[in-house]
Coordinates of N, CA and C in Angstrom, one line a residue:
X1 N 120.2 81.7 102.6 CA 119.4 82.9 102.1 C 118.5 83.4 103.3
X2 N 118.5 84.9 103.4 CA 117.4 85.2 104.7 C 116.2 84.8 104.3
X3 N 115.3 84.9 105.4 CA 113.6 85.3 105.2 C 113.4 86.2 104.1
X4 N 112.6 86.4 103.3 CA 112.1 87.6 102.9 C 111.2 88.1 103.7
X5 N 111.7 89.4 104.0 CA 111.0 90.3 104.8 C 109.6 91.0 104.2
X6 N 109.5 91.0 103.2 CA 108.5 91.5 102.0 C 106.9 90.1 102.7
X7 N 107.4 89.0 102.4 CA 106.5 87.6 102.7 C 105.9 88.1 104.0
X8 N 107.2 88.0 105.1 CA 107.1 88.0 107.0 C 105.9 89.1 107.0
X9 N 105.6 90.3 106.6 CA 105.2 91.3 106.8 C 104.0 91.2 106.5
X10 N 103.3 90.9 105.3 CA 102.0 90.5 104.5 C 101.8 89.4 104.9
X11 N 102.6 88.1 105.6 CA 101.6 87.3 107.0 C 101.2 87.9 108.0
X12 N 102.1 88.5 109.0 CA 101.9 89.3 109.7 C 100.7 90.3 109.4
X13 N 100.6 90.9 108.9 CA 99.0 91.8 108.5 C 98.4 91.1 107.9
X14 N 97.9 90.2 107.3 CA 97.1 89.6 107.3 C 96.8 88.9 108.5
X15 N 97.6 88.1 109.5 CA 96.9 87.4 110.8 C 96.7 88.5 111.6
X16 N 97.2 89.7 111.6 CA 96.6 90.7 112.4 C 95.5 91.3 112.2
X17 N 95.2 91.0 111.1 CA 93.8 91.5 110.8 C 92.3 90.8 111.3
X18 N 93.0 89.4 110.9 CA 91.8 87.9 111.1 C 92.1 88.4 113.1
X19 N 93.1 88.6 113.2 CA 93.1 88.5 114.9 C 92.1 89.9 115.3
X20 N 92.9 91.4 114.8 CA 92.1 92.4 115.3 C 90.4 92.2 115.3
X21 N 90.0 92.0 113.9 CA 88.2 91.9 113.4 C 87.7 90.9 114.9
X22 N 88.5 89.9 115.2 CA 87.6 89.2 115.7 C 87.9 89.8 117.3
X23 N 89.1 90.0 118.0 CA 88.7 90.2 119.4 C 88.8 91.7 119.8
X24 N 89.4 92.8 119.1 CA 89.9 93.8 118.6 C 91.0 94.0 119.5
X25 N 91.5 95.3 119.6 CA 92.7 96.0 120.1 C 92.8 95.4 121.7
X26 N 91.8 95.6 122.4 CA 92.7 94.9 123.8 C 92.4 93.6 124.0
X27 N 92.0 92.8 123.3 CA 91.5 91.6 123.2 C 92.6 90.5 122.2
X28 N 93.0 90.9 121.2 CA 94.4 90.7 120.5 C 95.5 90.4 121.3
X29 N 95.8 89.6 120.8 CA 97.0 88.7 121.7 C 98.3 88.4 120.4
X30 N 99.7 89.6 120.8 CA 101.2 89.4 119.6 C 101.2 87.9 119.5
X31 N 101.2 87.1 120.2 CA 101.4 85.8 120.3 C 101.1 84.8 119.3
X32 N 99.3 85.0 119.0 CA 98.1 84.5 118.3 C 98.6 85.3 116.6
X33 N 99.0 86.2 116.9 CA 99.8 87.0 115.2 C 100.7 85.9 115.1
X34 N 101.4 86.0 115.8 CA 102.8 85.9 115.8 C 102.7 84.0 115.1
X35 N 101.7 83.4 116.1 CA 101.3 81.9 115.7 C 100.5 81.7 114.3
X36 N 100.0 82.9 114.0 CA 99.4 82.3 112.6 C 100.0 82.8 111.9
X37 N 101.0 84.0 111.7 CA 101.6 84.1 110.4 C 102.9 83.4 110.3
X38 N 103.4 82.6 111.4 CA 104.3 81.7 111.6 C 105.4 82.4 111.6
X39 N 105.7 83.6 112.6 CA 106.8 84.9 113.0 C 106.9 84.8 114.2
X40 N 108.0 85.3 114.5 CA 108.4 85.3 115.5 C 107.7 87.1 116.2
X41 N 107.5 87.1 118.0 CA 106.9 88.3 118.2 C 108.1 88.9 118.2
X42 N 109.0 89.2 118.2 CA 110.1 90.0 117.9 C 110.3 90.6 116.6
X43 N 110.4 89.9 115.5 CA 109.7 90.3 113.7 C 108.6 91.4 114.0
X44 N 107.4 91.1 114.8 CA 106.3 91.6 114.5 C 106.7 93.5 114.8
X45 N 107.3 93.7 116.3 CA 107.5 94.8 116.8 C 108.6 95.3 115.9
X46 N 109.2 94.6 115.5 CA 110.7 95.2 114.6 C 110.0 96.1 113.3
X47 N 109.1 94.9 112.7 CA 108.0 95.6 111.6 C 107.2 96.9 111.8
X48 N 106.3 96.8 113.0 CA 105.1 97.5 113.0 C 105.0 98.7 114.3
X49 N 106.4 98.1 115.4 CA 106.4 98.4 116.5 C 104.8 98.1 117.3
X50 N 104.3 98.8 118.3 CA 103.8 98.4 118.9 C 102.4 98.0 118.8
X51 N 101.6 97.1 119.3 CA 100.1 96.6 119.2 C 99.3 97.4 118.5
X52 N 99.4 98.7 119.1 CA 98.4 100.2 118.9 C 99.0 100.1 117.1
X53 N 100.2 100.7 117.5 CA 100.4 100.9 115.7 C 100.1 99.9 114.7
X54 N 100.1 98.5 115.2 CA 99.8 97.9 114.0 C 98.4 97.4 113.7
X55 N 97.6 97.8 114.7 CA 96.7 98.1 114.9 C 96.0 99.3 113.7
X56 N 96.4 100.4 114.2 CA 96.1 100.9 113.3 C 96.4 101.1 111.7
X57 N 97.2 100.4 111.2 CA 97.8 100.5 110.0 C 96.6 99.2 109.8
X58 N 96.5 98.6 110.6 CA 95.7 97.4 109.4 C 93.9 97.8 109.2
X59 N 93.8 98.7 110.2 CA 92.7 99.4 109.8 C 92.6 100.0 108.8
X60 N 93.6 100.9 108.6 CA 93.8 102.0 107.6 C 94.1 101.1 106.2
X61 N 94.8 100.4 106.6 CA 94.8 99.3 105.3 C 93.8 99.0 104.8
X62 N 92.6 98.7 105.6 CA 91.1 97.9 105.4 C 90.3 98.9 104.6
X63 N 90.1 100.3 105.1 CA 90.1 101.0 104.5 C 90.1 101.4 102.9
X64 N 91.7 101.7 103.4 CA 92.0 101.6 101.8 C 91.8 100.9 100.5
X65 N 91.6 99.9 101.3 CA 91.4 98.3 99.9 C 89.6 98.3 99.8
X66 N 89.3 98.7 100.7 CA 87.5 99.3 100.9 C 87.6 100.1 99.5
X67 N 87.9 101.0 99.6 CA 88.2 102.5 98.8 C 88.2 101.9 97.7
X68 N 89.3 101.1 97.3 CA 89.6 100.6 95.9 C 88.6 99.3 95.4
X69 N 88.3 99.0 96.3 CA 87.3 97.5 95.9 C 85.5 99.0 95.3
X70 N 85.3 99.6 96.6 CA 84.1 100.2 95.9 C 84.5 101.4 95.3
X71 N 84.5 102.1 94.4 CA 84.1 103.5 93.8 C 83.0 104.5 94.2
X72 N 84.2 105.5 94.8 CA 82.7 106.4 95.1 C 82.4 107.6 94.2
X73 N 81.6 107.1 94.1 CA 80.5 108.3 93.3 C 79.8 109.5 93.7
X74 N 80.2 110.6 93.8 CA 79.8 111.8 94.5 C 78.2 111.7 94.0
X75 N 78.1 111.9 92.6 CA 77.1 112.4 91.7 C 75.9 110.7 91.8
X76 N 76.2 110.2 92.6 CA 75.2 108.6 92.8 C 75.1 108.0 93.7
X77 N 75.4 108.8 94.9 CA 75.8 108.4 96.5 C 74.4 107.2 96.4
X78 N 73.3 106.7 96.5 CA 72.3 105.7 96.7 C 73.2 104.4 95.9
X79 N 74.0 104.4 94.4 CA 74.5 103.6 93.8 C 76.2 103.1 94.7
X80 N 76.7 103.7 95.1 CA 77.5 104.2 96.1 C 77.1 103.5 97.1
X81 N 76.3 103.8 97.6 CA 75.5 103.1 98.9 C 75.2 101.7 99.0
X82 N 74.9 101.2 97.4 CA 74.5 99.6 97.2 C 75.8 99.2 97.3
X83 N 76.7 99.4 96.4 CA 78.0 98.7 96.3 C 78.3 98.7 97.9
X84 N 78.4 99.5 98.3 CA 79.6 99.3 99.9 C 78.6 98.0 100.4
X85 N 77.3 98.6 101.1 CA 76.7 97.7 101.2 C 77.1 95.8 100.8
X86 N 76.8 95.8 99.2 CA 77.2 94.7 99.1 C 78.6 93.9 99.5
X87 N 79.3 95.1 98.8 CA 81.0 95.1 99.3 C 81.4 94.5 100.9
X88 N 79.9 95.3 101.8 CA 80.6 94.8 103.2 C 80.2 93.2 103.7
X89 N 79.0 92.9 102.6 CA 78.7 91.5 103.1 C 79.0 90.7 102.6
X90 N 79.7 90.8 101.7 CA 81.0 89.5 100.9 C 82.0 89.7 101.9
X91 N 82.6 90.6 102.9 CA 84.0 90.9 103.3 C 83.8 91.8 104.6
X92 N 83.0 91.2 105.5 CA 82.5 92.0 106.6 C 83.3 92.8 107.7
X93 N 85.1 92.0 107.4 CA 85.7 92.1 108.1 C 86.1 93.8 108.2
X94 N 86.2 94.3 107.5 CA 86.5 96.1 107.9 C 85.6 96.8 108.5
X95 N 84.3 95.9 108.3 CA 83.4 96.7 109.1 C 83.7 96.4 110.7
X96 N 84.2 95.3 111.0 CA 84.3 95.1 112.6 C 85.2 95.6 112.9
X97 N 86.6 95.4 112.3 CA 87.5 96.3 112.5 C 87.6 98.4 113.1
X98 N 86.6 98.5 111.8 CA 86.2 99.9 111.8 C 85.6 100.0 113.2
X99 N 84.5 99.1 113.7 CA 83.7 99.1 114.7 C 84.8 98.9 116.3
X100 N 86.0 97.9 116.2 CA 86.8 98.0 117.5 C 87.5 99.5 117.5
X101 N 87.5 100.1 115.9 CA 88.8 101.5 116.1 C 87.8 102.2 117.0
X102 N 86.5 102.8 116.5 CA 85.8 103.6 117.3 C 85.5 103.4 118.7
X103 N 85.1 102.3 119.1 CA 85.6 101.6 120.9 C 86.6 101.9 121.3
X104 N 87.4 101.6 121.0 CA 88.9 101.2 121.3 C 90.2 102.6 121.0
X105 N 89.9 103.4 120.0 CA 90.7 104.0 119.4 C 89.8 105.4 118.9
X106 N 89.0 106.3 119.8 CA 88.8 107.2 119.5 C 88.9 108.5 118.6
X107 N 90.4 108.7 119.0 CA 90.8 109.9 118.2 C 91.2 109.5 117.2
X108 N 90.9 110.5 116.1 CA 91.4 110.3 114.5 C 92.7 109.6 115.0
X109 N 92.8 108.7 113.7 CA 94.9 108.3 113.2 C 94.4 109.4 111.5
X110 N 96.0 109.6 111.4 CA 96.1 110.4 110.1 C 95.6 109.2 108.7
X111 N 96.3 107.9 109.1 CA 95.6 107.1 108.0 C 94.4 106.8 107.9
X112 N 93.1 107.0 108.6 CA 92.0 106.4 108.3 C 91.4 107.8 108.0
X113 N 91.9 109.0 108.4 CA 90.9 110.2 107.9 C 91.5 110.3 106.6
X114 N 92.9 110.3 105.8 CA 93.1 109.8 105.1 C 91.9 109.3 103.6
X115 N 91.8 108.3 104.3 CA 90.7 107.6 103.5 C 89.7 108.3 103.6
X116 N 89.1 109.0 104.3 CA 87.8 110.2 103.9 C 88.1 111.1 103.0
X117 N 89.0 111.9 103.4 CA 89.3 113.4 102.8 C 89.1 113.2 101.4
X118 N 88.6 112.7 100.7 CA 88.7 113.0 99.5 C 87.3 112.7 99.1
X119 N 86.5 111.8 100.1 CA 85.3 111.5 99.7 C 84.5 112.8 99.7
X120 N 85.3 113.4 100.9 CA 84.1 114.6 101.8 C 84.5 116.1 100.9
X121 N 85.9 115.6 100.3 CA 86.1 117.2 99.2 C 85.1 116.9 97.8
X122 N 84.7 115.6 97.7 CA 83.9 115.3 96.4 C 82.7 115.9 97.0
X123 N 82.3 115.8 97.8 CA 81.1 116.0 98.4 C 80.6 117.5 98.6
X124 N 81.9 118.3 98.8 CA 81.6 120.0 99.2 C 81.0 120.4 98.1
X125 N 81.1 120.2 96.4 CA 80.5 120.6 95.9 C 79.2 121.1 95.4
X126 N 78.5 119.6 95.8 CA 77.5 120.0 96.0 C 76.6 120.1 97.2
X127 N 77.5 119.9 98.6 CA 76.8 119.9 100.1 C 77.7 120.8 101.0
X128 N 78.5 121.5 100.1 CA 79.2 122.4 101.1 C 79.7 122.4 102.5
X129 N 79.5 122.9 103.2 CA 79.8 122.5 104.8 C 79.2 121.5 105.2
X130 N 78.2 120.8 104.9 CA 77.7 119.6 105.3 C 78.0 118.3 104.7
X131 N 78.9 118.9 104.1 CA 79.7 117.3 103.3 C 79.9 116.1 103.9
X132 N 80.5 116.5 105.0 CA 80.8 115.8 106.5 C 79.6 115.1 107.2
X133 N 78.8 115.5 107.2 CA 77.4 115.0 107.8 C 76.8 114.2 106.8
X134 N 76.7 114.3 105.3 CA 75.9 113.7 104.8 C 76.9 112.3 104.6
X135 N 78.5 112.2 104.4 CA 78.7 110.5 104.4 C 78.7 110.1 105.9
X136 N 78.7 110.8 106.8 CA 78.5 109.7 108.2 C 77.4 109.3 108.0
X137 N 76.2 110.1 107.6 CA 74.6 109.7 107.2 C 74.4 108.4 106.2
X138 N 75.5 108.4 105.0 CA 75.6 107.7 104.0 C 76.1 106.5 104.5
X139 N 77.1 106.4 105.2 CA 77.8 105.2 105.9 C 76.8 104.9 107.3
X140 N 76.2 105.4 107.6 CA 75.4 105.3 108.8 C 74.4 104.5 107.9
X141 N 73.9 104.7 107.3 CA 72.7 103.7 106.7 C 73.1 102.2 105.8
X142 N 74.3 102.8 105.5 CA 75.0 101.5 105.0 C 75.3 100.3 105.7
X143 N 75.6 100.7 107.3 CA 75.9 100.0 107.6 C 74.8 99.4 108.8
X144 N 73.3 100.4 108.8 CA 72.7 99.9 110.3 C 72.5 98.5 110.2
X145 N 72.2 97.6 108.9 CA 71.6 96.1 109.2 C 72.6 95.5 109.9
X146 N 73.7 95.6 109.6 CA 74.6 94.7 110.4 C 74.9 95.5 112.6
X147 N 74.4 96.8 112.4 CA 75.0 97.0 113.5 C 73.5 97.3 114.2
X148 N 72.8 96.8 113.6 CA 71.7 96.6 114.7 C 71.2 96.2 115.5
X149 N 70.5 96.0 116.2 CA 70.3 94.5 117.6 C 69.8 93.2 116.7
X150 N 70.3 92.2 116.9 CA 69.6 91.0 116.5 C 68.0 91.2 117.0
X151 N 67.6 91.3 118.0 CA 66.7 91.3 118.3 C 65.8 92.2 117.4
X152 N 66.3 93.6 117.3 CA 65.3 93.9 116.1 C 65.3 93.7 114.6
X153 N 66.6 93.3 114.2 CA 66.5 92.3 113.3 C 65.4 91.5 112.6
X154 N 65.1 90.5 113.8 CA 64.6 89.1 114.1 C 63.0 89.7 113.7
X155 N 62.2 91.0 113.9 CA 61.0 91.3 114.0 C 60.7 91.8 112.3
X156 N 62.0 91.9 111.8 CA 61.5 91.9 110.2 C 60.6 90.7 109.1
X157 N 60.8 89.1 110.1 CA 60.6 88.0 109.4 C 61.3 87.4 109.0
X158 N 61.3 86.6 109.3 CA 62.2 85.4 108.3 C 63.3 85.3 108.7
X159 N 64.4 85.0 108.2 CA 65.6 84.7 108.7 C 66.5 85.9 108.3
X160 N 66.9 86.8 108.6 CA 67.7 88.2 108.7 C 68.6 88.5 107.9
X161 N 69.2 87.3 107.9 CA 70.3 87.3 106.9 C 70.1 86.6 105.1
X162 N 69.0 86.2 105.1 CA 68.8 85.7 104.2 C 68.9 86.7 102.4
X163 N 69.1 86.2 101.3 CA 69.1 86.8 100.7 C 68.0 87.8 100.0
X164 N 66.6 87.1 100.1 CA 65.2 88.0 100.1 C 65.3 89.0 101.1
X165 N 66.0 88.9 102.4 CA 65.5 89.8 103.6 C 66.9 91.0 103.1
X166 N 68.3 90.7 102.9 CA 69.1 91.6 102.4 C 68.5 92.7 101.3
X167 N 68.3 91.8 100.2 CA 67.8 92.5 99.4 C 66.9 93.8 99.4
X168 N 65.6 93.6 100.4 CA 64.6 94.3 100.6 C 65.5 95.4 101.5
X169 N 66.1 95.0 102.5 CA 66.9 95.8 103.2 C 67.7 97.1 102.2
X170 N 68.7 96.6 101.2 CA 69.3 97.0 100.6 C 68.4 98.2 99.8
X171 N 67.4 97.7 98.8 CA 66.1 98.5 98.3 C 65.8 100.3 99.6
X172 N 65.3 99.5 100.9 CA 65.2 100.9 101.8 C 66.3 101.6 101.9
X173 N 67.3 100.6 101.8 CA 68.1 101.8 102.3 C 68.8 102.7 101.0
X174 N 68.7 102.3 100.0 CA 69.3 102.9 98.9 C 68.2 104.1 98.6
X175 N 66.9 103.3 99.2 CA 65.8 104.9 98.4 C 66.4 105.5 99.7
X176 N 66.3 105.3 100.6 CA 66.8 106.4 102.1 C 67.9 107.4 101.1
X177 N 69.2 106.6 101.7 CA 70.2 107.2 100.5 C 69.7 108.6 99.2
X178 N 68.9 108.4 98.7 CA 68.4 108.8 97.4 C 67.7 110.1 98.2
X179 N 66.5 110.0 99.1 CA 66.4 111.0 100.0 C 67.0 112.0 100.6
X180 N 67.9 111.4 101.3 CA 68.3 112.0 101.6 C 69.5 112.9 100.9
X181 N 70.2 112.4 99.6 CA 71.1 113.5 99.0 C 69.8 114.6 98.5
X182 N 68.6 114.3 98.2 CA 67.8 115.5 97.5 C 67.7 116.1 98.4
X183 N 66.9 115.8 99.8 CA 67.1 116.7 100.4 C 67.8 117.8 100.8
X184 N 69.2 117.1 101.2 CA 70.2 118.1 101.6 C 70.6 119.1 100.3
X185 N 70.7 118.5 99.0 CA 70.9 119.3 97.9 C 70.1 120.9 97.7
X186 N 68.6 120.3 97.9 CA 67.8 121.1 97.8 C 67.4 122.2 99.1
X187 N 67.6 121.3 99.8 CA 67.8 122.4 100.9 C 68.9 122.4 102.1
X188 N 69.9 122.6 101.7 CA 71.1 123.1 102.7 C 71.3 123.9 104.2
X189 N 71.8 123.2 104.9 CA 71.5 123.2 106.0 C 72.7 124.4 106.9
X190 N 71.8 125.6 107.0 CA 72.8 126.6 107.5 C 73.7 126.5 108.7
X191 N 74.8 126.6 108.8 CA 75.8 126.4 110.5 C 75.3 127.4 110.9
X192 N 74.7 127.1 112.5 CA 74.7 128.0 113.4 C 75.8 129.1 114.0
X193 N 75.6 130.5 114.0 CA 76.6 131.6 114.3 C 77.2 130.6 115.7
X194 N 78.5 130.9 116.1 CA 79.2 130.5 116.9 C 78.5 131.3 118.3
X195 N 78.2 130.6 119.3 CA 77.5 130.9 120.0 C 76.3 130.4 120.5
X196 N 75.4 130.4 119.3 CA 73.7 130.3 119.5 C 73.8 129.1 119.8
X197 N 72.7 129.2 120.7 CA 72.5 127.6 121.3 C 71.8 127.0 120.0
X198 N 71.9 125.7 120.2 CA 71.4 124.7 119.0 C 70.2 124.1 119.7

């Protein structure tokens, strides 16, 4: 009886993932896949073709399963805000991932904007053209504790990661969060005529 190709594939993305998070895209080695999902590197390219692409699919994967693990809530973006939050520090791995795409991998892929478009059409509703700006804002705050300097970290007290120090973290940033949708709600932020200097 063959391999099941179904099995080969979901080891294969899964060791590519534990491989990308930790050294990312040019740091990744087919090899180290290839050794932990116990495949051969010929399977891998036959699957996913090359480094880049399966690269990006397992982002976009991470994503996705992001998406479905939290619920977003247009009309609760601060409650929105807590979950991911907590969501990313049970499972931190998408966030580093997300972190080598933007290094490493610039331009949009269709599957990771994908995973926006739908947050940011929930969002026109009530933020219109600025929909776009307020979840980079929303995800921007979500995520600064982890992507901040240890060093400034270290100047809040205590141990950084600790569950009293999260917590209190989580509290700011959720009233931030909370701020900031009233604000923008309340006052909407006109695009500049094409042209004018900003």
């Amino acid at each position: 009886m063959p391999p099941d190709a179904t099995e080969t594939k979901r080891r294969i993305l899964a060791a590519a993932r534990s491989e990308f998070a930790q050294y990312g895209l040019a740091g990744a080695r087919i090899d180290r896949i290839a050794d932990r999902a116990s495949a051969n590197k010929r399977s891998i390219y036959v699957h996913f073709g090359p480094k880049e692409k399966l690269f990006d699919r397992v982002v976009a994967q991470g994503l996705v399963e992001l998406a479905e693990a939290v619920s977003f809530t247009p009309d609760d973006l601060p409650g929105y805000a807590g979950r991911l939050f907590d969501r990313l520090l049970v499972d931190p791995t998408i966030l580093r991932l997300s972190t080598w795409a933007n290094l490493e991998r610039p331009d949009a892929t269709s599957g990771e904007a994908e995973t926006y478009r739908a947050k940011v059409e929930a969002l026109k509703d009530q933020f219109g053209d600025s929909a776009v700006d307020v979840l980079v804002l929303v995800l921007g705050l979500v995520t600064a504790w982890a992507t901040a300097s240890p060093s400034l970290r270290t100047l809040a007290g205590g141990e950084p990661w600790s569950s009293t120090r999260l917590a209190e973290h989580r509290r700011v940033m959720t009233a931030s969060v909370a701020t900031l949708e009233a604000a923008c709600a309340e006052h909407p932020v006109d695009r500049p005529d094409a042209g004018h200097a900003v």
